[in-house]
XYZ file of C-alpha atoms in Angstrom:
581
model
C 55.379 148.136 147.486
C 58.061 150.531 146.236
C 58.175 151.485 142.562
C 61.380 149.574 141.794
C 59.967 146.312 143.164
C 56.674 146.868 141.374
C 58.376 147.646 138.034
C 60.387 144.437 138.291
C 57.217 142.435 138.920
C 55.506 144.042 135.903
C 58.530 143.266 133.722
C 58.511 139.638 134.874
C 54.808 139.263 134.049
C 55.409 140.887 130.666
C 58.080 138.323 129.827
C 55.743 135.553 131.004
C 52.997 136.785 128.648
C 55.318 137.154 125.675
C 56.881 133.721 126.211
C 53.475 132.064 126.503
C 52.222 133.778 123.350
C 55.191 132.376 121.439
C 54.937 128.904 122.951
C 51.230 128.709 122.106
C 51.803 129.880 118.544
C 49.655 132.905 119.315
C 52.243 135.263 117.778
C 51.273 134.910 114.113
C 49.084 137.997 113.750
C 50.119 141.552 113.013
C 49.169 142.513 116.571
C 51.059 139.666 118.248
C 54.067 139.389 115.951
C 56.075 141.376 118.521
C 56.291 138.177 120.548
C 57.592 136.368 117.468
C 60.187 139.056 116.668
C 61.908 138.334 119.983
C 62.964 134.956 118.540
C 64.708 135.984 115.287
C 62.022 134.563 112.989
C 62.528 133.660 109.362
C 62.137 136.745 107.175
C 59.635 135.005 104.913
C 57.367 134.270 107.895
C 57.313 137.913 108.918
C 56.580 139.067 105.375
C 53.727 136.562 105.162
C 52.192 137.811 108.423
C 52.284 141.404 107.185
C 50.891 140.546 103.759
C 48.139 138.271 105.098
C 46.909 140.869 107.567
C 47.021 143.900 105.270
C 46.154 142.290 101.935
C 43.808 139.613 103.389
C 44.659 137.147 100.641
C 43.838 139.672 97.912
C 46.084 139.710 94.840
C 46.036 143.386 93.925
C 48.033 146.590 94.290
C 47.639 148.526 97.516
C 45.550 151.249 95.895
C 42.764 148.668 95.486
C 42.750 147.808 99.203
C 40.532 149.182 101.952
C 42.083 149.383 105.400
C 40.805 150.505 108.771
C 41.934 150.918 112.366
C 42.670 147.214 112.799
C 45.233 147.389 110.027
C 46.488 150.962 110.412
C 47.590 150.789 114.044
C 49.143 147.310 114.279
C 51.242 147.665 111.136
C 52.687 150.981 112.330
C 53.359 149.653 115.839
C 55.219 146.704 114.367
C 57.237 148.925 112.061
C 58.109 151.509 114.706
C 59.300 148.977 117.262
C 61.166 146.618 114.922
C 62.329 148.852 112.057
C 65.913 147.618 112.361
C 64.911 143.956 112.462
C 62.013 143.869 109.982
C 62.799 142.415 106.556
C 62.939 145.194 103.936
C 60.077 143.567 102.049
C 57.836 143.743 105.137
C 58.701 147.404 105.642
C 57.970 148.093 101.971
C 54.557 146.415 102.259
C 53.647 148.549 105.257
C 54.810 151.713 103.464
C 52.814 150.814 100.364
C 49.694 150.045 102.392
C 49.855 153.199 104.535
C 50.433 155.520 101.585
C 48.379 153.930 98.800
C 45.463 151.965 100.325
C 42.104 153.579 101.048
C 42.180 154.147 104.809
C 39.044 154.476 106.926
C 38.769 155.802 110.481
C 35.900 153.482 111.436
C 32.830 154.504 113.444
C 33.513 154.282 117.185
C 35.815 156.114 119.575
C 38.378 153.344 119.793
C 38.387 153.045 115.988
C 39.157 156.725 115.547
C 41.891 156.642 118.178
C 43.596 153.637 116.597
C 43.292 155.089 113.099
C 44.597 158.515 114.037
C 47.363 156.967 116.122
C 48.634 154.909 113.202
C 48.221 157.793 110.753
C 50.219 160.100 113.024
C 53.067 157.598 113.309
C 53.097 157.197 109.517
C 53.091 160.942 108.898
C 55.974 161.426 111.326
C 57.981 158.593 109.836
C 57.475 159.540 106.157
C 57.132 163.354 106.121
C 57.699 163.607 102.376
C 55.442 160.729 101.328
C 52.434 161.087 99.063
C 49.479 159.788 101.064
C 47.122 159.018 98.210
C 44.167 158.173 100.438
C 44.195 161.695 101.878
C 45.629 164.022 99.268
C 47.055 166.127 102.084
C 50.714 166.521 102.996
C 52.082 164.613 105.964
C 52.212 167.746 108.096
C 48.462 168.259 107.673
C 47.695 164.604 108.434
C 49.829 164.806 111.578
C 48.144 168.042 112.644
C 44.654 166.586 112.272
C 45.611 163.423 114.142
C 47.313 165.374 116.930
C 44.329 167.691 117.288
C 41.897 164.804 117.542
C 44.003 162.724 119.954
C 44.713 165.757 122.122
C 41.036 166.658 122.146
C 40.044 163.176 123.245
C 42.571 163.316 126.073
C 41.399 166.736 127.215
C 37.750 165.703 127.162
C 38.549 162.595 129.198
C 40.502 164.658 131.731
C 37.696 167.190 132.134
C 34.486 165.196 131.551
C 35.530 161.548 131.847
C 36.398 158.844 129.375
C 33.848 158.520 126.585
C 33.887 154.779 125.788
C 34.190 154.115 129.493
C 35.356 151.060 131.416
C 34.761 148.562 128.623
C 36.039 145.057 129.270
C 36.264 144.535 125.523
C 37.357 147.913 124.180
C 39.454 149.457 126.946
C 42.367 147.470 125.527
C 42.025 149.228 122.169
C 42.390 152.610 123.852
C 45.250 151.343 126.011
C 47.174 149.761 123.142
C 46.811 152.863 120.972
C 47.982 155.194 123.732
C 50.791 152.867 124.803
C 52.014 152.617 121.197
C 51.973 156.387 120.862
C 53.715 156.765 124.222
C 56.511 154.562 122.899
C 56.908 155.969 119.391
C 55.365 159.423 118.862
C 57.875 162.197 118.138
C 55.764 165.042 119.586
C 57.063 165.409 123.152
C 54.141 167.533 124.356
C 51.630 164.999 123.080
C 53.630 162.157 124.595
C 53.494 163.830 128.010
C 49.706 164.128 127.817
C 49.427 160.511 126.696
C 51.392 159.385 129.754
C 48.874 161.168 131.975
C 45.973 159.651 130.051
C 47.446 156.202 130.607
C 47.455 156.892 134.347
C 43.713 157.606 134.198
C 42.931 154.513 132.151
C 44.870 152.265 134.542
C 43.246 153.982 137.532
C 39.847 153.235 135.974
C 40.808 149.564 135.958
C 42.246 149.621 139.480
C 39.360 151.374 141.232
C 36.860 148.666 140.268
C 39.199 145.662 140.097
C 37.781 142.629 141.853
C 39.970 139.514 141.900
C 40.623 139.567 138.174
C 37.197 140.915 137.223
C 36.087 144.456 136.406
C 33.125 145.366 138.606
C 30.469 147.981 137.968
C 28.801 149.294 134.835
C 30.491 149.141 131.440
C 29.881 151.208 128.313
C 30.413 148.099 126.208
C 30.483 144.484 127.336
C 27.754 142.107 126.230
C 28.324 139.626 123.416
C 26.726 136.815 125.522
C 29.660 137.022 127.912
C 28.496 139.317 130.696
C 27.730 136.369 132.971
C 31.396 135.420 132.845
C 33.493 136.266 135.891
C 36.619 137.463 134.099
C 35.869 138.820 130.702
C 37.276 140.658 127.762
C 40.477 141.547 126.002
C 41.534 143.792 128.902
C 42.527 140.745 130.977
C 46.203 140.708 129.890
C 46.723 144.263 131.128
C 44.837 143.595 134.360
C 47.210 140.707 134.987
C 50.246 142.715 133.839
C 49.629 145.724 136.073
C 47.914 144.142 139.083
C 49.026 140.481 139.222
C 47.705 138.556 142.208
C 45.889 135.837 140.242
C 47.032 132.689 138.479
C 48.443 133.168 134.988
C 46.027 132.010 132.273
C 47.915 131.462 129.031
C 44.788 131.710 126.878
C 43.208 134.731 128.541
C 46.446 136.651 129.088
C 47.992 136.352 125.616
C 45.231 137.914 123.530
C 46.836 139.379 120.441
C 45.803 143.018 120.687
C 47.468 143.254 124.098
C 50.904 142.140 122.918
C 52.058 145.579 121.651
C 50.880 147.020 124.970
C 52.794 144.399 126.956
C 55.945 145.401 125.041
C 55.651 149.039 126.163
C 58.015 150.612 128.669
C 55.193 152.436 130.478
C 54.624 151.382 134.089
C 51.823 152.878 136.177
C 52.432 154.068 139.735
C 52.836 151.148 142.130
C 50.044 152.507 144.322
C 47.527 151.668 141.583
C 48.157 147.964 142.122
C 47.749 148.436 145.871
C 44.455 150.260 145.259
C 43.300 147.396 143.042
C 43.768 144.816 145.788
C 42.878 146.801 148.912
C 39.587 145.507 150.284
C 40.437 146.117 153.931
C 37.392 148.402 154.141
C 34.234 148.331 152.078
C 33.999 151.558 150.116
C 32.153 153.348 147.335
C 33.715 154.357 144.020
C 31.952 157.106 142.086
C 32.879 158.177 138.570
C 31.672 160.670 136.014
C 32.010 159.751 132.353
C 31.488 161.880 129.277
C 28.021 161.912 127.697
C 27.574 159.215 125.108
C 27.409 161.235 121.903
C 24.430 160.445 119.692
C 25.311 161.143 116.079
C 21.884 161.256 114.437
C 18.206 161.985 115.075
C 18.399 162.572 118.835
C 16.121 165.378 119.988
C 18.310 166.305 122.934
C 21.886 165.871 124.096
C 22.898 162.990 126.310
C 23.792 163.853 129.888
C 26.973 162.754 131.677
C 27.192 159.167 132.868
C 27.422 158.703 136.654
C 28.747 155.429 138.045
C 28.370 154.103 141.590
C 30.180 150.908 142.640
C 30.211 149.423 146.130
C 33.428 147.454 146.612
C 33.083 145.053 149.539
C 35.405 142.249 150.612
C 33.414 139.410 149.051
C 31.366 141.103 146.331
C 30.971 144.251 144.263
C 27.671 145.881 143.324
C 27.701 148.567 140.646
C 25.118 150.730 138.888
C 24.960 153.544 136.343
C 22.938 156.662 135.664
C 23.164 156.573 131.883
C 21.880 160.040 130.978
C 20.246 158.743 127.805
C 18.432 161.185 125.488
C 15.458 158.939 124.740
C 15.063 156.057 122.333
C 18.246 156.970 120.429
C 19.927 155.462 123.425
C 23.297 154.107 124.474
C 25.371 151.256 123.112
C 23.793 147.953 122.185
C 26.418 146.106 124.264
C 26.231 148.234 127.426
C 25.912 146.753 130.930
C 24.238 149.222 133.294
C 24.460 147.257 136.565
C 25.416 143.938 138.088
C 26.410 142.121 141.244
C 29.699 140.263 140.856
C 31.867 138.061 143.047
C 34.699 135.564 142.706
C 33.553 132.263 141.257
C 33.232 130.187 138.074
C 31.671 131.661 134.954
C 27.867 131.969 135.193
C 28.014 131.277 138.943
C 29.183 134.682 140.152
C 26.911 137.292 138.563
C 23.393 138.631 138.981
C 22.147 141.028 136.304
C 18.931 142.044 134.554
C 18.122 143.812 131.307
C 15.286 145.027 129.127
C 16.326 143.809 125.651
C 15.392 147.027 123.876
C 15.851 146.987 120.110
C 15.123 149.688 117.575
C 16.428 150.874 114.198
C 16.695 154.356 115.729
C 19.077 153.179 118.440
C 21.230 151.209 115.997
C 21.555 153.963 113.411
C 22.298 156.560 116.090
C 25.851 155.183 116.150
C 26.370 153.060 113.073
C 26.519 154.101 109.455
C 23.615 152.279 107.825
C 20.168 153.762 107.281
C 17.341 152.853 109.673
C 15.252 150.935 107.138
C 17.835 148.170 106.687
C 20.336 148.511 109.542
C 18.767 145.726 111.610
C 19.234 143.252 108.774
C 22.890 144.253 108.522
C 23.442 143.807 112.251
C 21.718 140.417 112.179
C 24.185 139.237 109.568
C 27.284 139.811 111.680
C 26.089 139.929 115.286
C 22.579 138.475 115.557
C 22.751 138.215 119.360
C 22.532 142.016 119.612
C 18.804 141.691 118.894
C 17.929 138.430 120.652
C 15.047 138.700 123.137
C 16.900 136.801 125.895
C 19.712 139.356 125.870
C 21.206 140.400 129.231
C 23.064 143.484 127.981
C 22.279 146.671 126.076
C 21.058 150.048 127.278
C 17.315 150.561 127.708
C 15.818 154.070 127.657
C 13.085 152.830 130.018
C 15.339 151.670 132.886
C 15.960 153.643 136.098
C 17.944 152.602 139.162
C 19.008 153.770 142.587
C 21.809 152.221 144.638
C 23.139 152.784 148.126
C 26.043 150.554 149.135
C 24.807 146.939 148.950
C 21.190 147.696 148.052
C 19.652 148.599 144.711
C 16.246 149.237 143.129
C 15.862 148.815 139.351
C 12.574 149.911 137.753
C 11.209 149.789 134.211
C 8.356 151.564 132.469
C 8.238 149.960 129.020
C 5.778 151.314 126.429
C 3.013 149.033 125.214
C 4.296 149.159 121.633
C 7.785 147.905 122.547
C 8.613 144.672 120.735
C 10.172 143.162 123.896
C 7.842 144.319 126.722
C 9.610 142.302 129.412
C 12.807 142.125 131.478
C 15.332 139.270 131.720
C 16.821 138.553 135.164
C 19.805 136.186 135.377
C 20.451 134.170 138.543
C 23.253 131.594 138.872
C 21.919 128.045 139.245
C 24.880 126.707 141.189
C 23.386 128.074 144.406
C 20.283 127.105 146.335
C 17.591 129.790 146.123
C 15.028 129.829 148.920
C 11.789 131.788 148.789
C 10.494 133.570 151.870
C 7.609 135.983 151.522
C 8.270 137.772 148.205
C 12.057 137.430 148.388
C 14.478 134.902 146.952
C 17.496 134.299 149.189
C 20.838 132.613 148.581
C 23.689 131.883 150.965
C 26.865 132.449 148.939
C 29.159 131.447 151.806
C 31.019 134.678 152.401
C 27.942 136.817 151.769
C 24.154 136.608 151.520
C 21.877 137.989 148.831
C 18.165 138.737 148.633
C 16.237 139.447 145.413
C 12.616 140.502 144.938
C 10.903 140.640 141.554
C 8.181 143.194 140.817
C 5.724 141.929 138.220
C 4.559 138.589 136.915
C 7.408 136.317 135.903
C 8.236 132.851 134.657
C 11.214 130.887 135.946
C 13.144 129.155 133.174
C 16.719 128.462 132.082
C 19.090 130.058 129.604
C 21.785 127.898 128.029
C 24.169 128.425 125.154
C 27.099 126.015 125.632
C 30.326 127.827 126.294
C 28.636 131.217 126.558
C 25.838 131.316 129.101
C 24.221 128.898 131.540
C 21.865 129.749 134.393
C 18.366 130.601 135.572
C 16.435 133.161 133.555
C 13.492 134.884 135.193
C 11.432 136.475 132.416
C 9.481 139.310 134.072
C 6.450 139.565 131.779
C 5.417 143.017 132.877
C 5.964 146.415 131.271
C 6.331 147.910 134.754
C 8.860 145.369 135.916
C 11.287 145.848 138.748
C 14.046 144.186 140.764
C 15.023 144.866 144.376
C 18.307 143.460 145.681
C 20.248 143.587 148.924
C 23.583 141.906 149.615
C 25.494 141.743 152.918
C 28.743 140.228 154.115
C 28.080 137.029 156.083
C 30.171 138.176 159.037
C 28.080 141.351 159.388
C 24.959 139.402 160.420
C 24.367 136.712 163.025
C 23.384 134.075 160.466
C 21.828 133.535 157.066
C 18.545 132.696 158.755
C 18.643 135.938 160.734
C 19.287 137.917 157.530
C 16.335 136.184 155.852
C 13.984 136.965 158.716
C 15.084 140.575 158.940
C 14.947 141.179 155.185
C 11.541 139.479 154.790
C 10.110 141.530 157.660
C 11.097 144.824 155.980
C 8.355 145.095 153.378
C 9.105 147.447 150.488
C 6.561 150.215 150.051
C 4.902 149.513 146.709
C 1.842 151.710 147.307
C 2.986 154.070 144.559
C 4.002 151.401 142.022
C 3.296 151.472 139.197
C 0.721 154.284 139.351
C 3.106 157.047 140.466
C 6.315 155.203 139.569
C 7.519 155.183 143.184
C 9.125 152.317 145.139
C 10.650 152.570 148.610
C 12.853 150.002 150.312
C 14.351 149.877 153.795
C 17.587 147.905 154.102
C 18.716 145.604 156.880
C 21.498 148.105 157.615
C 18.998 150.834 158.445
C 19.095 152.829 155.212
C 16.108 153.895 153.127
C 16.006 153.972 149.317
C 13.220 155.893 147.555
C 13.090 155.821 143.749
C 10.499 157.419 141.500
C 10.775 156.357 137.863
C 11.213 159.629 135.994
C 11.459 161.539 139.280
C 13.575 161.952 142.393
C 16.165 159.522 143.704
C 16.347 159.715 147.497
C 18.571 157.990 150.041
C 17.672 158.449 153.707
C 15.347 161.276 152.751
C 17.945 163.264 150.796
C 17.729 163.770 147.040
C 20.793 162.257 145.359
C 22.677 165.011 143.534
C 24.334 163.215 140.641
C 25.464 166.561 139.242
C 27.758 166.884 142.263
C 29.747 163.766 141.325
C 33.463 164.357 140.864
C 35.453 162.914 137.977
C 36.565 160.264 140.485
C 35.508 159.900 144.113
C 37.154 157.043 145.993
C 39.468 156.538 148.964
C 42.725 158.337 148.232
C 41.466 160.018 145.065
C 40.599 163.695 144.575
C 39.368 164.752 141.149
C 37.043 167.751 140.919
C 35.036 167.608 137.706
C 36.022 170.043 134.983
C 39.539 170.787 136.232
C 41.709 168.311 134.363
C 43.514 167.444 137.570
C 43.469 164.180 139.559
C 45.435 163.479 142.735
C 46.058 159.954 143.988
C 47.446 159.489 147.501
C 48.247 156.468 149.624
C 50.403 155.940 152.710
C 52.138 159.270 152.235
C 52.807 158.820 148.518
C 51.164 161.242 146.105
C 50.686 161.066 142.335
C 49.437 164.342 140.894
C 48.096 164.070 137.348
C 47.639 167.589 135.985
C 46.735 167.950 132.310
C 47.290 171.709 132.388
C 43.863 172.414 130.925
C 42.222 175.822 131.101
C 38.812 175.080 132.663
C 37.321 178.046 130.793
C 38.457 176.745 127.431
C 35.419 176.066 125.205
């Protein structure tokens, strides 16, 4: 597809999203009011939207308000895009809020990006204003924001995106960068933002699977990671890649509306990459270490992702690089098998539901002795024992194409000394030897559980519904192999061959070693806390590039990524000195 044709298709989908948001009445928030502004709304309605979002029904002057990223960014994006059409009273409310309210940056990467993005736009727009919340002149506020945004871009270009590949939070990065791309006055920063947008869209494209985002995610969870298509990123997946039916509810989520309004269009080849499954292939990524703010005894190591994109399924895993029990995000998904199907019927995943005040307070602001009570108030599911998401410091995994070994070594004192394995119940599972097999039509899957387990169900209407295998063993494990149906003679032949290839468990759990031969002739050898070997060779995760996929060259540490396809080349060069500290 040429760029002109692709741009026209993106524009048409953008208009479809905006029209549906208005028709559904989903344009009455500060984020989504852009869709309303296209229809010459009553001035009083616009003023009410601004006041309700920023003042939150409080009857007080702005200097008594507390605002954060979810107020700072959307009010400035609305003002910058519609300054000629906004009622003067709405503009005055935004000015009063941005200069007089107490503004907070929040406590995660996307929070800081949104806050600094909005602050930069305000400082550029009102260079002579008195920003009471800061006490600094606008030029200093702009300089701090520019330094932080530029630093985040440079780190992503050299080390990989920090809050990586999140179905829920990627949109917050995208919307912030797209808003800055549209409205920032600093041309040099705008150029870097355009390149960053290319990387963020490429992240989506490389693991796009029929409307879903395959592979590991820094943040997902929230009792939704058994859904097929998930998260607030769905509107931009539809906008940039198309190819699926329009879903008015999923594709008009409010935070995406400012992004849909943006003039930015990615290279057309990204959409072709997203849909090309002509050959099964591996996508490897390096992501920046997950920074631990407090009490970690060592630094986190880079995250390494491995995703096998086949025609009918995608299997992805992650080397998390965690620095011990002050481990990664409480809503992280480290691995899963995904395919195209209804919610809860197209995912296999397992998790050790690790919970600890150390891990919570490593990222969040509260003190360890009461942080769990605070989390339980707002998001109790982050500590539930049947959880299927959240990083565990005791999990190790090794994947090669469609085969994976996941092993656990959970301490005796852990409050949840077990592993939860989710299997969809809409398929017939047949046991042969120690394996469970399912014929999924276009592909076949085999699963073996290591450790004593109980077979039960997990059901929360509207959120999760399936089989739950509770592996009641501190040294639990899961072996899985998946193959395309047309690559074997029959399902029965796959079952016989897989059952005949006994995994070598002679070293488990005593030495932490498990070996598995695959039906395709490969050999996986994983030692928990030791070497990862495939076909006798130690896997060198340190050798991973920033991106490694068909048509992508991105040596780690260079700040340069080249995408090529059918003679077309997109060179994304951030102009970063690799020796810069």
